[in-house]
CSV table of C-alpha atoms in Angstrom, one decimal:
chain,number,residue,atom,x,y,z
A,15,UNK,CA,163.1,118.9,115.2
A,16,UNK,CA,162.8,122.1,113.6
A,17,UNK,CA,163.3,121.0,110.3
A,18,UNK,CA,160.8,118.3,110.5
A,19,UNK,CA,158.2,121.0,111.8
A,20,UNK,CA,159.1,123.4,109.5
A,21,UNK,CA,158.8,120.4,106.6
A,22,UNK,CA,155.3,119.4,107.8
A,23,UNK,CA,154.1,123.1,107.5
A,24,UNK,CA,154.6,123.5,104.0
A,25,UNK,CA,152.8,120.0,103.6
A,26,UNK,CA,150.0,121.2,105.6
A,27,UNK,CA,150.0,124.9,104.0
A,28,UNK,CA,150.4,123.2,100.3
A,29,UNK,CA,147.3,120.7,101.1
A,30,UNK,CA,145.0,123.5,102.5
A,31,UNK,CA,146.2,125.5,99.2
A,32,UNK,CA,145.2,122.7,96.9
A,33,UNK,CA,141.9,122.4,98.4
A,34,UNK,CA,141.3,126.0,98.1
A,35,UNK,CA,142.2,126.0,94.4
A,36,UNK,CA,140.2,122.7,94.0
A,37,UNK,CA,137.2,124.5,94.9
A,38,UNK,CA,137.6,127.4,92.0
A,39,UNK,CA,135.4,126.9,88.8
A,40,UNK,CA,132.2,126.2,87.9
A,41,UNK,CA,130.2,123.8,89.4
A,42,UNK,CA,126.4,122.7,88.1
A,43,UNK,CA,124.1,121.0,90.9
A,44,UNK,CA,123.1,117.9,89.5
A,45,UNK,CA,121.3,116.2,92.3
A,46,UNK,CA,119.9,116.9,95.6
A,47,UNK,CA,119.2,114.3,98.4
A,48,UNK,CA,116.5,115.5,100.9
A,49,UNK,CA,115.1,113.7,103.7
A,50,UNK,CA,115.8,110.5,101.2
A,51,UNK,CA,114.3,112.0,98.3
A,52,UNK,CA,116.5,112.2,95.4
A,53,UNK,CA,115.6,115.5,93.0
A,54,UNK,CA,117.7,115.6,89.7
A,55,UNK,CA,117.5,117.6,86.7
A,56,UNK,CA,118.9,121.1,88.1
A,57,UNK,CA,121.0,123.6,85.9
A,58,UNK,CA,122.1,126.3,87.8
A,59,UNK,CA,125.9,126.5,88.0
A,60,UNK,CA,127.6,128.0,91.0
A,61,UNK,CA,131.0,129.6,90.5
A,62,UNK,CA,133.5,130.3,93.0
A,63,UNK,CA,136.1,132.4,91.8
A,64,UNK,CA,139.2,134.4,93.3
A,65,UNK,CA,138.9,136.6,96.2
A,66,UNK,CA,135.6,134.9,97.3
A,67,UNK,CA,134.2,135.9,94.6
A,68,UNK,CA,130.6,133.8,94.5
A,69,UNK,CA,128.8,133.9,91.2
A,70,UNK,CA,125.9,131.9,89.6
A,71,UNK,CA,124.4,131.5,85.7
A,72,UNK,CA,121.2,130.1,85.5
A,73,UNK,CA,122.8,127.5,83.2
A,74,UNK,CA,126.0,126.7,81.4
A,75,UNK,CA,126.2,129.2,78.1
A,76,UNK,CA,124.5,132.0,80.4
A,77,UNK,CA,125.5,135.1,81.5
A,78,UNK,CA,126.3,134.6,85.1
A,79,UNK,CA,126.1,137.1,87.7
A,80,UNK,CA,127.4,138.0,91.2
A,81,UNK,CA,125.4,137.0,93.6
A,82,UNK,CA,127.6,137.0,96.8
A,83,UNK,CA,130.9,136.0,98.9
A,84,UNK,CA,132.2,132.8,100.2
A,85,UNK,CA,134.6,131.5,102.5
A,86,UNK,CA,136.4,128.0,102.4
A,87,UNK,CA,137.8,126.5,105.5
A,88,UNK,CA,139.8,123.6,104.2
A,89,UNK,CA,140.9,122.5,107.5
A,90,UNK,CA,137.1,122.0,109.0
A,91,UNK,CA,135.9,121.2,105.7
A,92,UNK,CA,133.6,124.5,106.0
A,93,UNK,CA,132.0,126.2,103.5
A,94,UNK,CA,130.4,129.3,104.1
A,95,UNK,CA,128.5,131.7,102.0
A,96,UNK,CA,127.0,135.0,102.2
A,97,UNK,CA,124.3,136.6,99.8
A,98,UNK,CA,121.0,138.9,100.0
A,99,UNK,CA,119.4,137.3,96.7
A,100,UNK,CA,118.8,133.5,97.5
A,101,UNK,CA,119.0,131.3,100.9
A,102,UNK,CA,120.8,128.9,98.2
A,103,UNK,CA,123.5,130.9,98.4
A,104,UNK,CA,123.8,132.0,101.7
A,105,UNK,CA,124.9,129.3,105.0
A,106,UNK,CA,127.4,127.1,106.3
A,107,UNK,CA,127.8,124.2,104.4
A,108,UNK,CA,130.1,120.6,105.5
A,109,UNK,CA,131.6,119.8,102.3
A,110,UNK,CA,131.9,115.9,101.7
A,111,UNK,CA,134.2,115.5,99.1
A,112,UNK,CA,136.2,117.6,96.6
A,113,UNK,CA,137.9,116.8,93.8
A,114,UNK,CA,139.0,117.5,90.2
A,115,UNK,CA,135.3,116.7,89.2
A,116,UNK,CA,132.8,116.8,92.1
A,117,UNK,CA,132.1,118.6,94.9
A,118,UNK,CA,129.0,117.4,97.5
A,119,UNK,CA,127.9,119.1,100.5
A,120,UNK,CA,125.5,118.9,103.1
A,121,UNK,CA,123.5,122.3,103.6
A,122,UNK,CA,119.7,123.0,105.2
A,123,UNK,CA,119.7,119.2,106.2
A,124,UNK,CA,120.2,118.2,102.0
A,125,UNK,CA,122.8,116.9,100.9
A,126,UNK,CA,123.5,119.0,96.9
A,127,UNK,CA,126.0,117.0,94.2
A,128,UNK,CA,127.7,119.3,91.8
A,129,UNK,CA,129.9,118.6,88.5
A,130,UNK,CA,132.7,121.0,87.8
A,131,UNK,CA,132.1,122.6,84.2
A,132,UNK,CA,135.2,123.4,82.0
A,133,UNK,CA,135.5,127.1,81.2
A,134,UNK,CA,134.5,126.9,77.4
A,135,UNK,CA,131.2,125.5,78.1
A,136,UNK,CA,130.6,128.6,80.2
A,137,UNK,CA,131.2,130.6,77.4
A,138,UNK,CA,127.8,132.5,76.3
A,139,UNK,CA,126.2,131.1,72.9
A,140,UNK,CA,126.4,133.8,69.7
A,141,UNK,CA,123.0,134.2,69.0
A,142,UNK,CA,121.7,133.1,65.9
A,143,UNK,CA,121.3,136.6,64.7
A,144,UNK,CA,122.1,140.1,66.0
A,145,UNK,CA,118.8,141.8,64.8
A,146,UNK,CA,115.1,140.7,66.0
A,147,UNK,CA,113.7,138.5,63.3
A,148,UNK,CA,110.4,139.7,61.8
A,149,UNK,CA,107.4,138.3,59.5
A,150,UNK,CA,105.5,141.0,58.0
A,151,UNK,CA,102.6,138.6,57.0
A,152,UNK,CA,98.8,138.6,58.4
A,153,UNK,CA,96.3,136.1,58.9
A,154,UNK,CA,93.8,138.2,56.6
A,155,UNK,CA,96.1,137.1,53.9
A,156,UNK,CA,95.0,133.7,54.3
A,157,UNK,CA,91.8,134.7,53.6
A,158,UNK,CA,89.4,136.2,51.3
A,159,UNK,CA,86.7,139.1,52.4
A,160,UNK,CA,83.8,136.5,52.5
A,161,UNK,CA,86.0,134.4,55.1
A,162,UNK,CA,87.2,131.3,52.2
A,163,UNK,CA,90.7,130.5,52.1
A,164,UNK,CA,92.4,132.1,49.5
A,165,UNK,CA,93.9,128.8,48.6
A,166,UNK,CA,92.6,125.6,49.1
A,167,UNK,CA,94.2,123.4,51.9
A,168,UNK,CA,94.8,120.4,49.4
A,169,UNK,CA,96.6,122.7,47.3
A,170,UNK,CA,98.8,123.3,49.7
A,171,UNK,CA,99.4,120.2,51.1
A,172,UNK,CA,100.1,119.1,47.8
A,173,UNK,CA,103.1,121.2,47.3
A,174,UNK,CA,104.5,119.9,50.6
A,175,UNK,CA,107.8,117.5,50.7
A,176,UNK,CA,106.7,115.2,53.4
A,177,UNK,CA,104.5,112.9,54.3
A,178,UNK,CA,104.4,111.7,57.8
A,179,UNK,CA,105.2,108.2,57.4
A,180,UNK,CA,108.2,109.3,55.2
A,181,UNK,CA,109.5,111.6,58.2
A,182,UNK,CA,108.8,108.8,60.5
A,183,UNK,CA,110.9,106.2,58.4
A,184,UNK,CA,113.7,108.6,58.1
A,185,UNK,CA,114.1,110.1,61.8
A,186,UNK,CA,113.8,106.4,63.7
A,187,UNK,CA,117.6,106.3,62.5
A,188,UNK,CA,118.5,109.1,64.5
A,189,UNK,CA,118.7,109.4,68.2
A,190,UNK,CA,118.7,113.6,68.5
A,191,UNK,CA,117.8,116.2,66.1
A,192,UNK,CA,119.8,119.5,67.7
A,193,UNK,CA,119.2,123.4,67.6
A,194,UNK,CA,120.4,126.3,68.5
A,195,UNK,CA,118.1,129.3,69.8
A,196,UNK,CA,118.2,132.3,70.0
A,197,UNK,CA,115.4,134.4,71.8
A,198,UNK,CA,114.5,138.0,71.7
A,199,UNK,CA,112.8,140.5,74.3
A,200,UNK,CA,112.9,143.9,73.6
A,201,UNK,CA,115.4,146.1,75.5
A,202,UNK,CA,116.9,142.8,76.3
A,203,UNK,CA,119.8,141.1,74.8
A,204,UNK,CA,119.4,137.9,72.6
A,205,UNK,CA,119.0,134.6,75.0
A,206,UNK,CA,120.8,131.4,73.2
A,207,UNK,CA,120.9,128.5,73.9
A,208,UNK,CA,120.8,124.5,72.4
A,209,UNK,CA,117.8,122.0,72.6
A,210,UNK,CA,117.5,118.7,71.4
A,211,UNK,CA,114.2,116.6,69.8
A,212,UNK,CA,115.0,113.3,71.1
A,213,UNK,CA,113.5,110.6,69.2
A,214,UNK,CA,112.7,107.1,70.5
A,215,UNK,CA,111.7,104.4,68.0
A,216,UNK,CA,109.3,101.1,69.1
A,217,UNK,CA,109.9,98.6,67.2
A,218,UNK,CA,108.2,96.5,68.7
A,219,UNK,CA,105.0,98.7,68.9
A,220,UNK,CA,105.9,100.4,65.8
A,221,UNK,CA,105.4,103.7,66.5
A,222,UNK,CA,108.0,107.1,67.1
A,223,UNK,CA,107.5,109.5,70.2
A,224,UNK,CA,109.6,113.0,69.6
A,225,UNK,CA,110.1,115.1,72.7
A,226,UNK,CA,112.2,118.3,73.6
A,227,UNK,CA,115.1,117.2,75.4
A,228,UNK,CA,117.9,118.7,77.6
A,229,UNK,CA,121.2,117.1,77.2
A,230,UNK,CA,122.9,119.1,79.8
A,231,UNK,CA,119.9,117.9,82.3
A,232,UNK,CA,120.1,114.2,80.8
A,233,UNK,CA,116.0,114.9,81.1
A,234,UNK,CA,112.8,115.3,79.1
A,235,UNK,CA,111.4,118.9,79.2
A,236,UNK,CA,108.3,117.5,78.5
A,237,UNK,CA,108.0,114.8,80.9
A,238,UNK,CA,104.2,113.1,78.9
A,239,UNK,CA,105.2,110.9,76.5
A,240,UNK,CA,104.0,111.9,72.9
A,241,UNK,CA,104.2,108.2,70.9
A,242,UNK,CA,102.6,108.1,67.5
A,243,UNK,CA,101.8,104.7,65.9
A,244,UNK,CA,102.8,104.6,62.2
A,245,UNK,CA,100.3,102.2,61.3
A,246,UNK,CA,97.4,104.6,61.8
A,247,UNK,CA,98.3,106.7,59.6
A,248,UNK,CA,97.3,105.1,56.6
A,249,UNK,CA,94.1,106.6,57.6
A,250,UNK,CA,94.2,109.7,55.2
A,251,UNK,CA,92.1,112.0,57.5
A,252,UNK,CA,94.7,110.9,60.1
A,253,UNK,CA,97.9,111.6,57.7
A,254,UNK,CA,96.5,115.1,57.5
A,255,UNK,CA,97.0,116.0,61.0
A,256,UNK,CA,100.6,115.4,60.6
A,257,UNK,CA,101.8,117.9,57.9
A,258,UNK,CA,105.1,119.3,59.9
A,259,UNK,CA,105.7,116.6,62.5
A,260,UNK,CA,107.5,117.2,65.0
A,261,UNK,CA,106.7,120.7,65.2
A,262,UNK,CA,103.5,122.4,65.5
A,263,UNK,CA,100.9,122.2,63.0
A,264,UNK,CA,100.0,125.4,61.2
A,265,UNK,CA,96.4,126.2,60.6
A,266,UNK,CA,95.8,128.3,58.0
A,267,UNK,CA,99.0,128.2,56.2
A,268,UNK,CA,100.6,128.6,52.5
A,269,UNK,CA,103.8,127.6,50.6
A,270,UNK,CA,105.7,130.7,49.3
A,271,UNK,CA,108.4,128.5,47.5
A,272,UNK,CA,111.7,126.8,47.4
A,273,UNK,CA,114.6,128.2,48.4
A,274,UNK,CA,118.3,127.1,48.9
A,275,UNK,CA,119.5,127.1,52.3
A,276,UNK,CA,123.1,126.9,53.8
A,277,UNK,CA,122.9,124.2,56.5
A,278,UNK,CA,125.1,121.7,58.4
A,279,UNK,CA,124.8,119.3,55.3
A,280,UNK,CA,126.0,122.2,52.7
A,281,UNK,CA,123.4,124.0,50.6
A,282,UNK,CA,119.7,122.4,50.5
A,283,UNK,CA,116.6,122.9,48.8
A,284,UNK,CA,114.0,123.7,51.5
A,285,UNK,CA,110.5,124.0,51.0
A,286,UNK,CA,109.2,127.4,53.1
A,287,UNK,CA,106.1,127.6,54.7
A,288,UNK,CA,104.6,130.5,56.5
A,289,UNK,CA,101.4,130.9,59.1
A,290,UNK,CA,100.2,130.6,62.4
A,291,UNK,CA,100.7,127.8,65.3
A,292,UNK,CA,98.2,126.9,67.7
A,293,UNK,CA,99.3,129.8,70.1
A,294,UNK,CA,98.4,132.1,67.0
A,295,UNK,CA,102.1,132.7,67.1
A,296,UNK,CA,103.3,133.8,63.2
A,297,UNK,CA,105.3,130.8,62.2
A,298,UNK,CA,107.7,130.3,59.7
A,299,UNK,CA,109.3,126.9,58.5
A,300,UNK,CA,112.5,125.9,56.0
A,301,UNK,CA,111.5,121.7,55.9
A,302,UNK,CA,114.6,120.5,54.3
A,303,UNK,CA,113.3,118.6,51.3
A,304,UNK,CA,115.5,115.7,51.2
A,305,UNK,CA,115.1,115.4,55.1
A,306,UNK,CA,111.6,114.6,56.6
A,307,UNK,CA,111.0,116.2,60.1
A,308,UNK,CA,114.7,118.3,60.0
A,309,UNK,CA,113.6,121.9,59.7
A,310,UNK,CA,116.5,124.2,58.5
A,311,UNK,CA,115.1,127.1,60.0
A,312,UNK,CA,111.9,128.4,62.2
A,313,UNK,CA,110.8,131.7,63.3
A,314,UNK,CA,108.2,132.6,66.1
A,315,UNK,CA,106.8,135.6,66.5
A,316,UNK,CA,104.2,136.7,69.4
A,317,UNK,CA,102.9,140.0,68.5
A,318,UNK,CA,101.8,141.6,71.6
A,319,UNK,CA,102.2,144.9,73.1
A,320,UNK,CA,105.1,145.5,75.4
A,321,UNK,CA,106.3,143.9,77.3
A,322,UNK,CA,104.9,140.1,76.4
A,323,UNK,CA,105.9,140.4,72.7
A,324,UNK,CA,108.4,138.2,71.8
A,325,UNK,CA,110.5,136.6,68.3
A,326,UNK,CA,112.6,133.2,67.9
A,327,UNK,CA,114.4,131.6,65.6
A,328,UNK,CA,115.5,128.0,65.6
A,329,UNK,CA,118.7,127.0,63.2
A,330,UNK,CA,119.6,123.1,62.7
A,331,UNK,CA,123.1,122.5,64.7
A,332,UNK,CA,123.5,118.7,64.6
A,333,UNK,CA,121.3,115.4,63.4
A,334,UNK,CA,122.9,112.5,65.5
């Protein structure tokens, strides 16, 4: 008899240890059910580590930091956590299941979905570059002291690779058009991190909506819908709008020239542009010639006084 008790111990200690180490990792909350309503699109990752350790990152490829303790009770299926930043991470929760790749619990009458994230896509993204980018221009170069452009808008629409039909026809192949960001603050370190255009062709309607995407979300980050029909565009004061879709137009703006560019594809001839978005924001584009509405490169900069200043800069990662 004392074998057999002694046997179902270790089966019992052994399954209470494997639940334990089931819960370690990362876990993003994908979906929260409350009071019937079902709320998706979440990116905050919780991770339990070692010594009930309880950390979170905002996303996956963030800096995560501590934000409290837990306590697992595999045996009552008890989660409990402690924290003086958020109620989200503080309270008994029942866990309802736990495995290899989910874990859901029931906390503050909700029941919360997570996925378990491997390690490596934990890891924080290099930024582009170390250094803030900068653009030394002005909009008083655009213009002359009587208030005329320097240079004719025609002229420089002229010297422009794309026309919007032409990006249209090329990017309704393509599902995504990826990049990789990095964003800088001052006194704070870069921010990096990957978005997605996600482009949906009608056929049927004829016409192309591009939107800002986030693949980890499986969501629009703009939720209106943005479809443009390609058969107004024949209309040339229409055509005009259009110079740099899908980004932002630029008004005033000039061409400074060609230049060869190391991308995904190898070295490319990209035509670079330089002026101000609807923000007033300096703007800088690399359109890659031979691809209409794939953008090399862009750089943002919001000159303001510290602390709302700010500088991007946007390099191609992936055209799928």
């Amino acid at each position: 008899m004392k074998k057999i008790f002694f046997i179902n111990l270790i089966f019992f200690i052994v399954g209470v240890n494997a639940q334990e180490k089931a819960l370690l990792g990362n876990w993003q909350l994908t979906k929260v059910i409350d009071k019937g309503e079902i709320q998706e699109g979440f990116r905050v990752v919780f991770i339990f580590e070692k010594c009930g350790v309880l950390k979170a990152a905002r996303s996956k490829g963030e800096k995560s930091i501590q934000v409290g303790s837990y306590k697992y009770n595999s045996k009552s299926k008890i989660l409990t956590m402690k924290s003086d930043l958020d109620k989200d991470f503080r309270g008994k929760a029942e866990v309802l299941k736990l495995n290899d790749s989910t874990l859901v619990y029931f906390k503050n009458l909700a029941e919360m979905t997570f996925l378990r994230v491997p390690d490596e896509e934990m890891k924080p993204l290099e930024p582009v570059i170390k250094s803030k980018p900068e653009l030394n221009f002005r909009e008083e170069d655009f213009w002359n002291e009587n208030g005329e452009a320097k240079q004719s808008v025609e002229e420089q629409i002229a010297k422009l690779p794309w026309k919007f039909i032409e990006i249209a026809n090329y990017l309704k192949h393509y599902k995504d058009v990826i990049y990789t960001v990095s964003s800088y603050k001052e006194n704070r370190s870069p921010n990096t991190f990957i978005v997605s255009e996600r482009i949906t062709f009608n056929k049927k309607e004829n016409s192309i909506d591009v939107r800002d995407y986030s693949i980890s979300n499986k969501d629009y980050i703009e939720m209106t819908t943005n479809e443009v029909p390609l058969e107004i565009m024949s209309a040339l004061d229409v055509e005009e709008q259009f110079h740099f879709y899908p980004s932002d137009e630029l008004a005033p703006f000039r061409v400074v020239g060609v230049e060869k560019v190391d991308t995904i594809f190898g070295e490319l001839d990209c035509t670079v542009v330089e002026g101000f978005d609807r923000y007033s924001n300096k703007t800088k584009y690399w359109l890659i010639n031979e691809k209409p509405g794939v953008f090399a490169k862009i750089i943002v900069i919001k000159t303001l006084e510290s602390p709302f200043g700010f500088a991007s800069i946007k390099v191609l990662k992936e055209l799928k």
